[in-house]
mmCIF file of N, CA and C in Angstrom:
data_model
loop_
_atom_site.group_PDB
_atom_site.id
_atom_site.type_symbol
_atom_site.label_atom_id
_atom_site.label_comp_id
_atom_site.label_asym_id
_atom_site.label_seq_id
_atom_site.Cartn_x
_atom_site.Cartn_y
_atom_site.Cartn_z
ATOM 1 N N UNK A 1 -14.203 -0.523 10.791
ATOM 2 C CA UNK A 1 -13.956 -0.131 9.426
ATOM 3 C C UNK A 1 -14.118 1.386 9.326
ATOM 4 N N UNK A 2 -13.156 2.027 8.683
ATOM 5 C CA UNK A 2 -13.212 3.478 8.513
ATOM 6 C C UNK A 2 -13.669 3.824 7.106
ATOM 7 N N UNK A 3 -14.539 4.803 7.027
ATOM 8 C CA UNK A 3 -15.021 5.298 5.741
ATOM 9 C C UNK A 3 -13.997 6.275 5.183
ATOM 10 N N UNK A 4 -13.715 6.168 3.902
ATOM 11 C CA UNK A 4 -12.841 7.121 3.237
ATOM 12 C C UNK A 4 -13.519 7.565 1.952
ATOM 13 N N UNK A 5 -13.655 8.859 1.797
ATOM 14 C CA UNK A 5 -14.319 9.424 0.627
ATOM 15 C C UNK A 5 -13.607 9.007 -0.663
ATOM 16 N N UNK A 6 -14.395 8.648 -1.662
ATOM 17 C CA UNK A 6 -13.849 8.315 -2.973
ATOM 18 C C UNK A 6 -13.637 9.616 -3.729
ATOM 19 N N UNK A 7 -12.438 9.796 -4.241
ATOM 20 C CA UNK A 7 -12.107 11.036 -4.933
ATOM 21 C C UNK A 7 -12.611 11.018 -6.375
ATOM 22 N N UNK A 8 -13.192 12.135 -6.826
ATOM 23 C CA UNK A 8 -13.578 12.234 -8.229
ATOM 24 C C UNK A 8 -12.378 12.583 -9.117
ATOM 25 N N UNK A 9 -11.232 12.840 -8.496
ATOM 26 C CA UNK A 9 -10.034 13.260 -9.227
ATOM 27 C C UNK A 9 -9.065 12.084 -9.396
ATOM 28 N N UNK A 10 -8.320 12.077 -10.495
ATOM 29 C CA UNK A 10 -7.421 10.947 -10.755
ATOM 30 C C UNK A 10 -6.246 10.907 -9.777
ATOM 31 N N UNK A 11 -5.753 9.707 -9.565
ATOM 32 C CA UNK A 11 -4.561 9.555 -8.730
ATOM 33 C C UNK A 11 -3.320 9.742 -9.596
ATOM 34 N N UNK A 12 -2.209 9.979 -8.933
ATOM 35 C CA UNK A 12 -0.918 10.164 -9.589
ATOM 36 C C UNK A 12 0.024 9.109 -9.025
ATOM 37 N N UNK A 13 0.660 8.344 -9.888
ATOM 38 C CA UNK A 13 1.578 7.297 -9.426
ATOM 39 C C UNK A 13 2.994 7.616 -9.867
ATOM 40 N N UNK A 14 3.925 7.376 -8.968
ATOM 41 C CA UNK A 14 5.340 7.555 -9.255
ATOM 42 C C UNK A 14 6.096 6.348 -8.723
ATOM 43 N N UNK A 15 7.062 5.887 -9.497
ATOM 44 C CA UNK A 15 7.920 4.796 -9.061
ATOM 45 C C UNK A 15 9.264 5.375 -8.644
ATOM 46 N N UNK A 16 9.801 4.842 -7.565
ATOM 47 C CA UNK A 16 11.054 5.319 -6.998
ATOM 48 C C UNK A 16 11.935 4.114 -6.712
ATOM 49 N N UNK A 17 13.126 4.079 -7.301
ATOM 50 C CA UNK A 17 14.073 2.990 -7.042
ATOM 51 C C UNK A 17 15.269 3.557 -6.295
ATOM 52 N N UNK A 18 15.689 2.860 -5.249
ATOM 53 C CA UNK A 18 16.826 3.301 -4.440
ATOM 54 C C UNK A 18 17.788 2.134 -4.230
ATOM 55 N N UNK A 19 19.071 2.469 -4.138
ATOM 56 C CA UNK A 19 20.089 1.478 -3.803
ATOM 57 C C UNK A 19 20.367 1.565 -2.314
ATOM 58 N N UNK A 20 20.315 0.422 -1.649
ATOM 59 C CA UNK A 20 20.587 0.374 -0.210
ATOM 60 C C UNK A 20 21.490 -0.822 0.073
ATOM 61 N N UNK A 21 22.111 -0.807 1.246
ATOM 62 C CA UNK A 21 22.909 -1.955 1.663
ATOM 63 C C UNK A 21 22.012 -3.178 1.774
ATOM 64 N N UNK A 22 22.538 -4.326 1.449
ATOM 65 C CA UNK A 22 21.756 -5.562 1.400
ATOM 66 C C UNK A 22 20.997 -5.831 2.697
ATOM 67 N N UNK A 23 21.546 -5.513 3.845
ATOM 68 C CA UNK A 23 20.890 -5.794 5.122
ATOM 69 C C UNK A 23 19.837 -4.784 5.541
ATOM 70 N N UNK A 24 19.658 -3.728 4.774
ATOM 71 C CA UNK A 24 18.710 -2.668 5.141
ATOM 72 C C UNK A 24 17.266 -3.165 5.002
ATOM 73 N N UNK A 25 16.462 -2.901 5.998
ATOM 74 C CA UNK A 25 15.073 -3.385 6.005
ATOM 75 C C UNK A 25 14.179 -2.529 5.114
ATOM 76 N N UNK A 26 13.461 -3.173 4.205
ATOM 77 C CA UNK A 26 12.528 -2.468 3.325
ATOM 78 C C UNK A 26 11.414 -1.819 4.133
ATOM 79 N N UNK A 27 11.001 -2.447 5.229
ATOM 80 C CA UNK A 27 9.928 -1.892 6.062
ATOM 81 C C UNK A 27 10.322 -0.538 6.638
ATOM 82 N N UNK A 28 11.588 -0.382 6.970
ATOM 83 C CA UNK A 28 12.071 0.902 7.494
ATOM 84 C C UNK A 28 11.974 1.986 6.423
ATOM 85 N N UNK A 29 12.332 1.645 5.198
ATOM 86 C CA UNK A 29 12.207 2.609 4.099
ATOM 87 C C UNK A 29 10.750 2.954 3.820
ATOM 88 N N UNK A 30 9.867 1.966 3.881
ATOM 89 C CA UNK A 30 8.436 2.224 3.684
ATOM 90 C C UNK A 30 7.931 3.242 4.699
ATOM 91 N N UNK A 31 8.316 3.087 5.949
ATOM 92 C CA UNK A 31 7.885 4.022 6.993
ATOM 93 C C UNK A 31 8.449 5.414 6.756
ATOM 94 N N UNK A 32 9.703 5.504 6.338
ATOM 95 C CA UNK A 32 10.312 6.805 6.045
ATOM 96 C C UNK A 32 9.582 7.491 4.898
ATOM 97 N N UNK A 33 9.261 6.743 3.855
ATOM 98 C CA UNK A 33 8.521 7.305 2.721
ATOM 99 C C UNK A 33 7.163 7.820 3.190
ATOM 100 N N UNK A 34 6.456 7.029 3.984
ATOM 101 C CA UNK A 34 5.132 7.448 4.481
ATOM 102 C C UNK A 34 5.222 8.740 5.293
ATOM 103 N N UNK A 35 6.252 8.849 6.132
ATOM 104 C CA UNK A 35 6.412 10.049 6.964
ATOM 105 C C UNK A 35 6.763 11.284 6.142
ATOM 106 N N UNK A 36 7.587 11.115 5.113
ATOM 107 C CA UNK A 36 8.130 12.257 4.383
ATOM 108 C C UNK A 36 7.341 12.664 3.141
ATOM 109 N N UNK A 37 6.485 11.815 2.628
ATOM 110 C CA UNK A 37 5.820 12.080 1.346
ATOM 111 C C UNK A 37 4.702 13.110 1.429
ATOM 112 N N UNK A 38 4.176 13.371 2.601
ATOM 113 C CA UNK A 38 3.125 14.373 2.735
ATOM 114 C C UNK A 38 1.730 13.774 2.755
ATOM 115 N N UNK A 39 0.762 14.639 3.000
ATOM 116 C CA UNK A 39 -0.616 14.220 3.193
ATOM 117 C C UNK A 39 -1.334 13.716 1.959
ATOM 118 N N UNK A 40 -0.790 13.964 0.785
ATOM 119 C CA UNK A 40 -1.445 13.512 -0.445
ATOM 120 C C UNK A 40 -1.117 12.061 -0.790
ATOM 121 N N UNK A 41 -0.173 11.462 -0.072
ATOM 122 C CA UNK A 41 0.179 10.064 -0.320
ATOM 123 C C UNK A 41 -0.953 9.170 0.166
ATOM 124 N N UNK A 42 -1.494 8.347 -0.726
ATOM 125 C CA UNK A 42 -2.580 7.443 -0.336
ATOM 126 C C UNK A 42 -2.123 5.996 -0.249
ATOM 127 N N UNK A 43 -1.025 5.649 -0.929
ATOM 128 C CA UNK A 43 -0.531 4.271 -0.877
ATOM 129 C C UNK A 43 0.941 4.235 -1.256
ATOM 130 N N UNK A 44 1.652 3.298 -0.670
ATOM 131 C CA UNK A 44 3.044 3.034 -1.048
ATOM 132 C C UNK A 44 3.267 1.532 -0.936
ATOM 133 N N UNK A 45 3.921 0.975 -1.948
ATOM 134 C CA UNK A 45 4.174 -0.460 -1.927
ATOM 135 C C UNK A 45 5.546 -0.766 -2.522
ATOM 136 N N UNK A 46 6.185 -1.766 -1.977
ATOM 137 C CA UNK A 46 7.426 -2.290 -2.537
ATOM 138 C C UNK A 46 7.033 -3.250 -3.654
ATOM 139 N N UNK A 47 7.480 -2.979 -4.892
ATOM 140 C CA UNK A 47 7.070 -3.857 -5.985
ATOM 141 C C UNK A 47 8.231 -4.573 -6.664
ATOM 142 N N UNK A 48 9.475 -4.232 -6.298
ATOM 143 C CA UNK A 48 10.592 -4.930 -6.917
ATOM 144 C C UNK A 48 11.818 -4.874 -6.022
ATOM 145 N N UNK A 49 12.547 -5.977 -6.017
ATOM 146 C CA UNK A 49 13.827 -6.065 -5.316
ATOM 147 C C UNK A 49 14.785 -6.709 -6.297
ATOM 148 N N UNK A 50 15.902 -6.022 -6.576
ATOM 149 C CA UNK A 50 16.839 -6.545 -7.565
ATOM 150 C C UNK A 50 18.253 -6.431 -7.043
ATOM 151 N N UNK A 51 19.008 -7.493 -7.224
ATOM 152 C CA UNK A 51 20.446 -7.439 -7.013
ATOM 153 C C UNK A 51 21.085 -8.273 -8.105
ATOM 154 N N UNK A 52 22.177 -7.794 -8.584
ATOM 155 C CA UNK A 52 22.828 -8.494 -9.690
ATOM 156 C C UNK A 52 23.541 -7.501 -10.580
ATOM 157 N N UNK A 53 23.544 -7.797 -11.849
ATOM 158 C CA UNK A 53 24.258 -6.981 -12.830
ATOM 159 C C UNK A 53 23.813 -5.517 -12.765
ATOM 160 N N UNK A 54 24.801 -4.628 -12.647
ATOM 161 C CA UNK A 54 24.515 -3.197 -12.598
ATOM 162 C C UNK A 54 24.327 -2.645 -11.199
ATOM 163 N N UNK A 55 24.220 -3.510 -10.208
ATOM 164 C CA UNK A 55 24.059 -3.077 -8.818
ATOM 165 C C UNK A 55 25.359 -3.402 -8.081
ATOM 166 N N UNK A 56 25.949 -2.417 -7.392
ATOM 167 C CA UNK A 56 27.210 -2.661 -6.690
ATOM 168 C C UNK A 56 27.111 -3.826 -5.695
ATOM 169 N N UNK A 57 28.218 -4.518 -5.515
ATOM 170 C CA UNK A 57 28.276 -5.646 -4.579
ATOM 171 C C UNK A 57 27.872 -5.182 -3.183
ATOM 172 N N UNK A 58 27.083 -5.987 -2.502
ATOM 173 C CA UNK A 58 26.647 -5.657 -1.146
ATOM 174 C C UNK A 58 25.434 -4.749 -1.099
ATOM 175 N N UNK A 59 24.916 -4.374 -2.266
ATOM 176 C CA UNK A 59 23.745 -3.503 -2.308
ATOM 177 C C UNK A 59 22.604 -4.185 -3.051
ATOM 178 N N UNK A 60 21.430 -3.623 -2.871
ATOM 179 C CA UNK A 60 20.231 -4.120 -3.529
ATOM 180 C C UNK A 60 19.409 -2.910 -3.982
ATOM 181 N N UNK A 61 18.723 -3.052 -5.103
ATOM 182 C CA UNK A 61 17.828 -2.005 -5.595
ATOM 183 C C UNK A 61 16.407 -2.344 -5.150
ATOM 184 N N UNK A 62 15.778 -1.412 -4.454
ATOM 185 C CA UNK A 62 14.391 -1.572 -4.026
ATOM 186 C C UNK A 62 13.547 -0.553 -4.776
ATOM 187 N N UNK A 63 12.457 -1.001 -5.369
ATOM 188 C CA UNK A 63 11.582 -0.106 -6.128
ATOM 189 C C UNK A 63 10.228 -0.007 -5.430
ATOM 190 N N UNK A 64 9.796 1.228 -5.223
ATOM 191 C CA UNK A 64 8.540 1.515 -4.535
ATOM 192 C C UNK A 64 7.596 2.233 -5.482
ATOM 193 N N UNK A 65 6.316 1.930 -5.378
ATOM 194 C CA UNK A 65 5.284 2.645 -6.131
ATOM 195 C C UNK A 65 4.522 3.524 -5.146
ATOM 196 N N UNK A 66 4.531 4.839 -5.411
ATOM 197 C CA UNK A 66 3.844 5.803 -4.563
ATOM 198 C C UNK A 66 2.606 6.301 -5.294
ATOM 199 N N UNK A 67 1.477 6.330 -4.613
ATOM 200 C CA UNK A 67 0.230 6.828 -5.184
ATOM 201 C C UNK A 67 -0.207 8.049 -4.384
ATOM 202 N N UNK A 68 -0.457 9.136 -5.102
ATOM 203 C CA UNK A 68 -0.901 10.383 -4.489
ATOM 204 C C UNK A 68 -2.289 10.718 -5.017
ATOM 205 N N UNK A 69 -3.121 11.312 -4.164
ATOM 206 C CA UNK A 69 -4.456 11.712 -4.612
ATOM 207 C C UNK A 69 -5.059 12.696 -3.620
ATOM 208 N N UNK A 70 -5.858 13.598 -4.161
ATOM 209 C CA UNK A 70 -6.611 14.549 -3.347
ATOM 210 C C UNK A 70 -8.095 14.314 -3.591
ATOM 211 N N UNK A 71 -8.916 14.703 -2.627
ATOM 212 C CA UNK A 71 -10.366 14.592 -2.808
ATOM 213 C C UNK A 71 -10.989 15.924 -3.197
ATOM 214 N N UNK A 72 -10.194 17.010 -3.120
ATOM 215 C CA UNK A 72 -10.751 18.341 -3.369
ATOM 216 C C UNK A 72 -10.238 19.015 -4.634
ATOM 217 N N UNK A 73 -9.202 18.448 -5.253
ATOM 218 C CA UNK A 73 -8.650 19.049 -6.474
ATOM 219 C C UNK A 73 -7.673 18.070 -7.127
ATOM 220 N N UNK A 74 -7.273 18.391 -8.360
ATOM 221 C CA UNK A 74 -6.271 17.573 -9.039
ATOM 222 C C UNK A 74 -4.885 17.952 -8.531
ATOM 223 N N UNK A 75 -3.940 17.100 -8.773
ATOM 224 C CA UNK A 75 -2.555 17.367 -8.345
ATOM 225 C C UNK A 75 -1.750 17.989 -9.445
#
């Protein structure tokens, strides 16, 4: 078990929805987000998958919740 300092500063959450081809793996997008979001990213989760009205045929909308936080200052 690893110890992680509890931050006295509030976290910042952002939701991001993207359209991808139906066969695209959500896990691959999660890894890309983790690599590109920077060191302040503390959590990322897939919270919605939608296909239907308003989404082009053959595509799906994936929505991710990103949480950012610092232990030394506010964002």
